[in-house]
Short mmCIF file of C-alpha atoms in Angstrom, two decimals:
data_model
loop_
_atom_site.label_atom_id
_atom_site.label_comp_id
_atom_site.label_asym_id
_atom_site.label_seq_id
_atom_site.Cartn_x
_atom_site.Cartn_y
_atom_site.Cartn_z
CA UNK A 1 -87.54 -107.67 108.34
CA UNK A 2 -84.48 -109.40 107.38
CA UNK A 3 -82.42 -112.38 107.22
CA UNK A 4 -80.35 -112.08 110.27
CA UNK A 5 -82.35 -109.91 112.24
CA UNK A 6 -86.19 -110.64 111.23
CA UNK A 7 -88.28 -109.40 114.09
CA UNK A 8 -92.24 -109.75 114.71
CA UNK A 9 -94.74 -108.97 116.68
CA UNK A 10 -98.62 -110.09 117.54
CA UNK A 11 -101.33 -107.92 119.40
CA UNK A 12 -104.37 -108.68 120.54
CA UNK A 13 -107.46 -106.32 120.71
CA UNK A 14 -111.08 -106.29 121.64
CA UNK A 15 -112.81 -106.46 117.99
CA UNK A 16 -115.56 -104.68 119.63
CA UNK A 17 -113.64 -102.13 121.06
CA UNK A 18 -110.64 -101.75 118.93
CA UNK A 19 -109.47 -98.50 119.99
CA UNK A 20 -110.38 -98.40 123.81
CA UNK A 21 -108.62 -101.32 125.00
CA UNK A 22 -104.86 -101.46 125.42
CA UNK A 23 -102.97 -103.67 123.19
CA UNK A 24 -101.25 -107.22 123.98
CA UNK A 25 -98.42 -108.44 123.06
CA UNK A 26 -98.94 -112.15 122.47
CA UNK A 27 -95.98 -113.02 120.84
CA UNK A 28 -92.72 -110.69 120.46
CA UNK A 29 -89.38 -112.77 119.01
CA UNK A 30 -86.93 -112.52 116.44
CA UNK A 31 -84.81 -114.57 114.43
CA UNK A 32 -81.71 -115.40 112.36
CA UNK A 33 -83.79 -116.56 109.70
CA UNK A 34 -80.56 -118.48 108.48
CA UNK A 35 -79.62 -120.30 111.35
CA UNK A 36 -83.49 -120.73 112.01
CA UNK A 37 -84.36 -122.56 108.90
CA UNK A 38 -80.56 -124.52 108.45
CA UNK A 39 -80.17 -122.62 104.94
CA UNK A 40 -76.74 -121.74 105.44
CA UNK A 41 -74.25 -118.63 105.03
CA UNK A 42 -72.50 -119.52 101.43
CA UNK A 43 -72.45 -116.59 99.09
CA UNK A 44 -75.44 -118.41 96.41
CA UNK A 45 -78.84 -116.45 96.90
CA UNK A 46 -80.67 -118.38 93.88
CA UNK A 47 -84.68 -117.93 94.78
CA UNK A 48 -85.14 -121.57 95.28
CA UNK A 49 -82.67 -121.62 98.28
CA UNK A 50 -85.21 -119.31 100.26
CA UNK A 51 -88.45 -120.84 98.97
CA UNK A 52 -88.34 -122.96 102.04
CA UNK A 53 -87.37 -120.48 104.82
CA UNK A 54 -90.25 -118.22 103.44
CA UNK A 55 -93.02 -121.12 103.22
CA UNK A 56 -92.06 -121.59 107.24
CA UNK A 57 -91.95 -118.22 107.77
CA UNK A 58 -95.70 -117.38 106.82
CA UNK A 59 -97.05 -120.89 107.70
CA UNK A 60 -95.30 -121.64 111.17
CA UNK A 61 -94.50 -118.13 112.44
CA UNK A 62 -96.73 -115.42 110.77
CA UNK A 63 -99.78 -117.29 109.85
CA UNK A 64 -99.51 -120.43 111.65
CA UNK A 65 -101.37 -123.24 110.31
CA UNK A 66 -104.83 -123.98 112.39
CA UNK A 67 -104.88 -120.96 114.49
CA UNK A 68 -107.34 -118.32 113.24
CA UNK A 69 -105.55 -115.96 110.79
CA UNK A 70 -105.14 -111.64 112.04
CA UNK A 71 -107.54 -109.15 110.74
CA UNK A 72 -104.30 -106.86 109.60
CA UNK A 73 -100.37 -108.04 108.36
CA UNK A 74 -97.99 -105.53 108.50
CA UNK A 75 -94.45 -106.40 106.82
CA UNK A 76 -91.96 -103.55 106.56
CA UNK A 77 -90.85 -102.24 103.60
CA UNK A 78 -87.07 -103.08 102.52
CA UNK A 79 -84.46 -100.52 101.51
CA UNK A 80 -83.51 -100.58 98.15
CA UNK A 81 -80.22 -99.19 98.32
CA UNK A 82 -77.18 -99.56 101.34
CA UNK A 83 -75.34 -96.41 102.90
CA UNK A 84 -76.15 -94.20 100.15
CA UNK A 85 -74.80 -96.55 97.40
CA UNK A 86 -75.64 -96.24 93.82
CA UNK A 87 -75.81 -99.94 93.34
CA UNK A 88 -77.36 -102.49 94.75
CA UNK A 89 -76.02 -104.31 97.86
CA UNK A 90 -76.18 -108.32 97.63
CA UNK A 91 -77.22 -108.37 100.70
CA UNK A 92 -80.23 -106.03 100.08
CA UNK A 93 -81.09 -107.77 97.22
CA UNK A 94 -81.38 -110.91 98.90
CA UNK A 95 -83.83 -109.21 101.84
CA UNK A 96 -85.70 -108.05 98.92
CA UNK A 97 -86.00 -111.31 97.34
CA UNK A 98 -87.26 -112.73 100.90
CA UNK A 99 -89.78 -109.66 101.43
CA UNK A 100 -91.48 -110.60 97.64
CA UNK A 101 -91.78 -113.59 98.47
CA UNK A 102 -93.27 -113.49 101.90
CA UNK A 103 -95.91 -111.01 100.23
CA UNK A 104 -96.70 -113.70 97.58
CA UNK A 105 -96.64 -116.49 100.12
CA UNK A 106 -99.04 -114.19 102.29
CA UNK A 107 -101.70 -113.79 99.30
CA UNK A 108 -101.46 -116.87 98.66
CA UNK A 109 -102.95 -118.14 101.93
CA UNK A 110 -105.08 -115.29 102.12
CA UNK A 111 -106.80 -116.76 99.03
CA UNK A 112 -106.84 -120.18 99.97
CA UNK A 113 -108.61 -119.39 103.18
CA UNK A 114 -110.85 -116.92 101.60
CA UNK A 115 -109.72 -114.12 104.13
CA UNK A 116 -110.36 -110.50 104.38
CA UNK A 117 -106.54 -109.96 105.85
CA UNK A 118 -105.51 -106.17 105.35
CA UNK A 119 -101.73 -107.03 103.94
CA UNK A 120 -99.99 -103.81 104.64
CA UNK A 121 -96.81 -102.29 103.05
CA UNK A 122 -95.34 -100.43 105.96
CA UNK A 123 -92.96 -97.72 105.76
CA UNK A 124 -90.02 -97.66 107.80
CA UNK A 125 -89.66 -94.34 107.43
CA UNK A 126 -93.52 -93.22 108.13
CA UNK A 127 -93.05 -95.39 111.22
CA UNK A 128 -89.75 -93.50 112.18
CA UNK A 129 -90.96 -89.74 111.76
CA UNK A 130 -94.09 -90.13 113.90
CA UNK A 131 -92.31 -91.59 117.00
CA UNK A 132 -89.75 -89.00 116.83
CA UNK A 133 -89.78 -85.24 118.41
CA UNK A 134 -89.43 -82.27 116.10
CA UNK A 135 -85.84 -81.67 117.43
CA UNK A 136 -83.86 -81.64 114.77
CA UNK A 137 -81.25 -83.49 116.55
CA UNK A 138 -82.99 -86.33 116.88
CA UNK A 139 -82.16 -88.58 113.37
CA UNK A 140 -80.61 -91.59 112.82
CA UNK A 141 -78.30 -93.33 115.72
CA UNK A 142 -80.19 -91.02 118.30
CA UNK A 143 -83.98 -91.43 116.58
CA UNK A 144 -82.91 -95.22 117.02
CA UNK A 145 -81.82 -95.06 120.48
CA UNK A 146 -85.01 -92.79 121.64
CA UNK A 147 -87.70 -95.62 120.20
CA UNK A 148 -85.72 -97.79 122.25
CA UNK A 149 -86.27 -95.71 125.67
CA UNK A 150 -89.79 -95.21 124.77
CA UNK A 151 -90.56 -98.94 124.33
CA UNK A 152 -88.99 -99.69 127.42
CA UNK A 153 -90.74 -96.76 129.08
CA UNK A 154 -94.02 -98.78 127.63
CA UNK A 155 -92.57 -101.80 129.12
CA UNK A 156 -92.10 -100.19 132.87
CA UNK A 157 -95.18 -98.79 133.12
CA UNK A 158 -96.94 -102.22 132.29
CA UNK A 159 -94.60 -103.65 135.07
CA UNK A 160 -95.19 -100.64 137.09
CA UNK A 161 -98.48 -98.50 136.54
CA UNK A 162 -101.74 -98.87 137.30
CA UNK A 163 -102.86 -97.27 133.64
CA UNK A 164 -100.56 -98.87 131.33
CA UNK A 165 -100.60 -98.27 127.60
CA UNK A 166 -99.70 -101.73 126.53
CA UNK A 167 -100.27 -105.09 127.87
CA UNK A 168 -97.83 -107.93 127.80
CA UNK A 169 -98.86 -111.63 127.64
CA UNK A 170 -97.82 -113.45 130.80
CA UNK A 171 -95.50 -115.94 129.75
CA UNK A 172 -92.78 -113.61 129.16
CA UNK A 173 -92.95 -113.08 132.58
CA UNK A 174 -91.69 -109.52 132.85
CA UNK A 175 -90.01 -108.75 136.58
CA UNK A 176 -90.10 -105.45 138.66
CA UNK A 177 -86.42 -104.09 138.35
CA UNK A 178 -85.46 -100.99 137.22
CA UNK A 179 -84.81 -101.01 133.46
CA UNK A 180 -84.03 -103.48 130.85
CA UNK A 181 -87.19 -104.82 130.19
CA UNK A 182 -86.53 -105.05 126.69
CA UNK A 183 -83.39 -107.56 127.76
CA UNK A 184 -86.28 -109.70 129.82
CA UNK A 185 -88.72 -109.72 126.28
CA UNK A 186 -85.27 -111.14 124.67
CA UNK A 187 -84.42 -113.85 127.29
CA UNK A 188 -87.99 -115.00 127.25
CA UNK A 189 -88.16 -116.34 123.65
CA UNK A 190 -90.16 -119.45 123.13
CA UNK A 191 -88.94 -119.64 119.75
CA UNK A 192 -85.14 -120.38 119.93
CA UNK A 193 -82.35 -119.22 122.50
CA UNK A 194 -80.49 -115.82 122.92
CA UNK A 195 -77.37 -117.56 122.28
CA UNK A 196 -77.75 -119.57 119.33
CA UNK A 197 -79.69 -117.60 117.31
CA UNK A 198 -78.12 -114.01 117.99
CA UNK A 199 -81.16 -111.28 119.00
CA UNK A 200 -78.64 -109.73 120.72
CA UNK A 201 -80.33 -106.41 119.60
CA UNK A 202 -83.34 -104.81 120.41
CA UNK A 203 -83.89 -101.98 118.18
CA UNK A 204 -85.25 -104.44 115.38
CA UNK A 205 -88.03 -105.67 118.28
CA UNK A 206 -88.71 -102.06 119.07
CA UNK A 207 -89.47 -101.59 115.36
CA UNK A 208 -91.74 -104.07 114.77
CA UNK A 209 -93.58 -103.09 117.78
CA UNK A 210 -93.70 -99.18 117.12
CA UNK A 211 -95.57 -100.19 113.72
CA UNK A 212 -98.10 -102.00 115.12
CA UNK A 213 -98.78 -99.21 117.62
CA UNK A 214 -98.38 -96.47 114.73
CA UNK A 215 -101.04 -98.55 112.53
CA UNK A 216 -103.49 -98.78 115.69
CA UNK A 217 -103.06 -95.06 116.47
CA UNK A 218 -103.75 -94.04 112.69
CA UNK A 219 -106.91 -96.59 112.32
CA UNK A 220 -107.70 -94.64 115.48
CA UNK A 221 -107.61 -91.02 113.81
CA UNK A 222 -109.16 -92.36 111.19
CA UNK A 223 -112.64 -92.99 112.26
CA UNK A 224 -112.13 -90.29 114.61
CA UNK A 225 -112.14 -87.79 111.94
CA UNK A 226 -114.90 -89.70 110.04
CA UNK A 227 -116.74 -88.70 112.66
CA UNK A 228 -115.63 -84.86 113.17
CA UNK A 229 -116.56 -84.42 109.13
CA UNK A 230 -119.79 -85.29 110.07
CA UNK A 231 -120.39 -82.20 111.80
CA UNK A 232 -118.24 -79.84 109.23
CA UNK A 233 -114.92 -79.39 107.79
CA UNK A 234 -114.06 -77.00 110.69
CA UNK A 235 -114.77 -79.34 113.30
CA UNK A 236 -112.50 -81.76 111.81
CA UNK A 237 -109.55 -79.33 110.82
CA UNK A 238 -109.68 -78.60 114.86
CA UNK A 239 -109.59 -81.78 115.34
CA UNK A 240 -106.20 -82.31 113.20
CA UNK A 241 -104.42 -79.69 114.84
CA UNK A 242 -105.42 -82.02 118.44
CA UNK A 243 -104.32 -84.73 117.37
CA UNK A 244 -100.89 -83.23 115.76
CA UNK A 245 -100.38 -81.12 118.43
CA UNK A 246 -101.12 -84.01 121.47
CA UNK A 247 -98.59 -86.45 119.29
CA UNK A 248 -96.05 -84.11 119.16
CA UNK A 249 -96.32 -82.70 122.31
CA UNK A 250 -95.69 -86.29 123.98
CA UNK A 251 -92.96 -86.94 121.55
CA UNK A 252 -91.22 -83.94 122.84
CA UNK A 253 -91.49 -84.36 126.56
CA UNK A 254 -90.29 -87.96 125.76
CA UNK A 255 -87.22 -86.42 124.72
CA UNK A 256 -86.81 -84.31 127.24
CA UNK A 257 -86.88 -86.71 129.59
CA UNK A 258 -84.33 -88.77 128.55
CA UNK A 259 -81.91 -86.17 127.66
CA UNK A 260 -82.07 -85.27 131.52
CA UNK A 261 -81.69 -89.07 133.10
CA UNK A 262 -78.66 -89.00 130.53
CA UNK A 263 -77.57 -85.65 132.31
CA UNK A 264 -77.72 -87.25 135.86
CA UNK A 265 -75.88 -89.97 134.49
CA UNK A 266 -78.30 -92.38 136.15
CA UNK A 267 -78.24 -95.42 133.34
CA UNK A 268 -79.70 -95.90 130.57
CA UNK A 269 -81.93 -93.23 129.10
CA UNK A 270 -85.73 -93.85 129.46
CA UNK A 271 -88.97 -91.09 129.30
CA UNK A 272 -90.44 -90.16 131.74
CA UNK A 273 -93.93 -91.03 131.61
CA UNK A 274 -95.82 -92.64 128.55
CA UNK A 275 -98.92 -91.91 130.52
CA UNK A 276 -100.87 -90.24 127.44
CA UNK A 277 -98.80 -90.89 123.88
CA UNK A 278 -101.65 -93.48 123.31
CA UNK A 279 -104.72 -92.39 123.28
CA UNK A 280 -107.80 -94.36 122.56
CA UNK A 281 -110.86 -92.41 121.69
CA UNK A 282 -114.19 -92.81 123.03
CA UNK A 283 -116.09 -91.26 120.12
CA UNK A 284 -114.27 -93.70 117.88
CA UNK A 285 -115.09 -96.74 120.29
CA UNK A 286 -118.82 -95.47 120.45
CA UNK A 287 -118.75 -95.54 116.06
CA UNK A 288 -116.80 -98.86 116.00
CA UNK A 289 -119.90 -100.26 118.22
CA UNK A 290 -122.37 -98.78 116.48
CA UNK A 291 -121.27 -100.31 112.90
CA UNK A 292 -120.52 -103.52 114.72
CA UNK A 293 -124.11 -103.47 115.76
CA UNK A 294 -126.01 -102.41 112.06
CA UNK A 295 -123.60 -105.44 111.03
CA UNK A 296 -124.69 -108.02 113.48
CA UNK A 297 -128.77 -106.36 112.93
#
């Protein structure tokens, strides 16, 4: 999240089975919040200049007003510091002024509408080390460009496979080519144009999207090993080291992957296959129905 570069993105899942169905992306955009909301670049940053961005943020873009509010709201937690700087940046002070006051703004709907909405704090860096290999190599500029590859491996395998890991909503009307899919989510924006507003990057897009997909994949683990403590601590230790090993093992070959197609000097870097680096359990779908049903009984 931030001023000049604040990215989103929406999913879509069966409630009933929230971790057996693949995800879809329903809206994926992001914006110059500046330009967006005609604030203006001066050097002032008093609160009551962003007030007004913020209230359109949450009540035209996040929550829009008469659709049905999310069952989950991640927002990305904000840096505190800039390149290792002992003070203060303006500039990160004035992201963390906007990421306050989209949390208030959020709670405050969520209480007028009498919601259940799970508001999450997420960490960038939580987010980061998960989709990342072990290889120490692999930090910073490079972590950066991998999560791009991946998503776009994501994004040819909807285009191209038959068992895709994510789904994306027609309208941005993805086309079979080879690469740059991530450059067709961009040119597809409903929201404002390429040009004028400046989302000439995609890492910020492949952010907001890897979050949503980390946050899934935990919830899935989650009741997963609910379930293996049911049967003993033993069971569900075994079932750690799965999990750990499965993530990291896909993480790795990811990696791999791209550091060859770099080799061959065949364009941009992409992974081979994301064929397996989500997983949706069907013990945790079974539990999910089964709570569902004592609910609805």
């Amino acid at each position: 999240m931030g001023l000049k570069n604040f990215a989103l993105t929406k999913l879509a899942l069966n409630k009933r089975l929230p971790f057996n169905t693949v995800p879809m992306i329903t809206e994926w955009d992001k914006y110059d919040v500046q330009l967006w909301a005609n604030v203006g670049t001066d050097d002032t940053f008093e609160p009551q200049k962003y007030v007004e961005p913020c209230y359109r943020l949450v009540n035209e873009i996040l929550l829009p007003r008469g659709e049905p509010l999310p069952d989950a709201l991640l927002i990305e937690r904000q840096r505190s510091r800039s390149g290792g700087s002992p003070v203060v940046n303006e500039w990160v002070f004035r992201v963390n002024m906007l990421e306050a006051m989209v949390h208030s703004m959020v709670y405050s709907r969520i209480c007028e509408e009498r919601s259940k909405i799970e508001v999450i704090s997420a960490s960038p860096q939580r987010m980061g080390y998960y989709w990342k290999p072990l290889d120490d190599e692999v930090k910073g500029k490079v972590a950066k460009k991998f999560r791009v590859g991946y998503v776009e491996q994501l994004l040819a395998d909807f285009v191209q496979s038959s068992d895709p890991k994510i789904s994306v909503d027609p309208h941005f009307a993805l086309q079979k080519f080879s690469g740059d899919y991530l450059s067709q989510v961009m040119n597809s924006s409903q929201s404002h144009s390429r040009g004028t507003f400046g989302a000439e990057k995609g890492d910020d897009l492949v952010d907001a999207l890897l979050h949503a997909l980390a946050w899934i994949q935990w919830q899935a683990n989650k009741t997963v090993m609910k379930l293996e403590f049911i049967s003993g601590v033993e069971d569900a230790m075994k079932k750690v080291d799965e999990l750990y090993q499965s993530h990291t093992e896909q993480m790795g070959n990811a990696w791999m992957a791209q550091q060859n197609k770099a080799k061959k000097g065949k364009g941009k870097p992409t992974v081979a296959t994301t064929k397996h680096s989500l997983k949706y359990d069907p013990n945790a779908t079974k539990a999910v129905e089964q709570e569902l049903d004592s609910i609805e009984k």
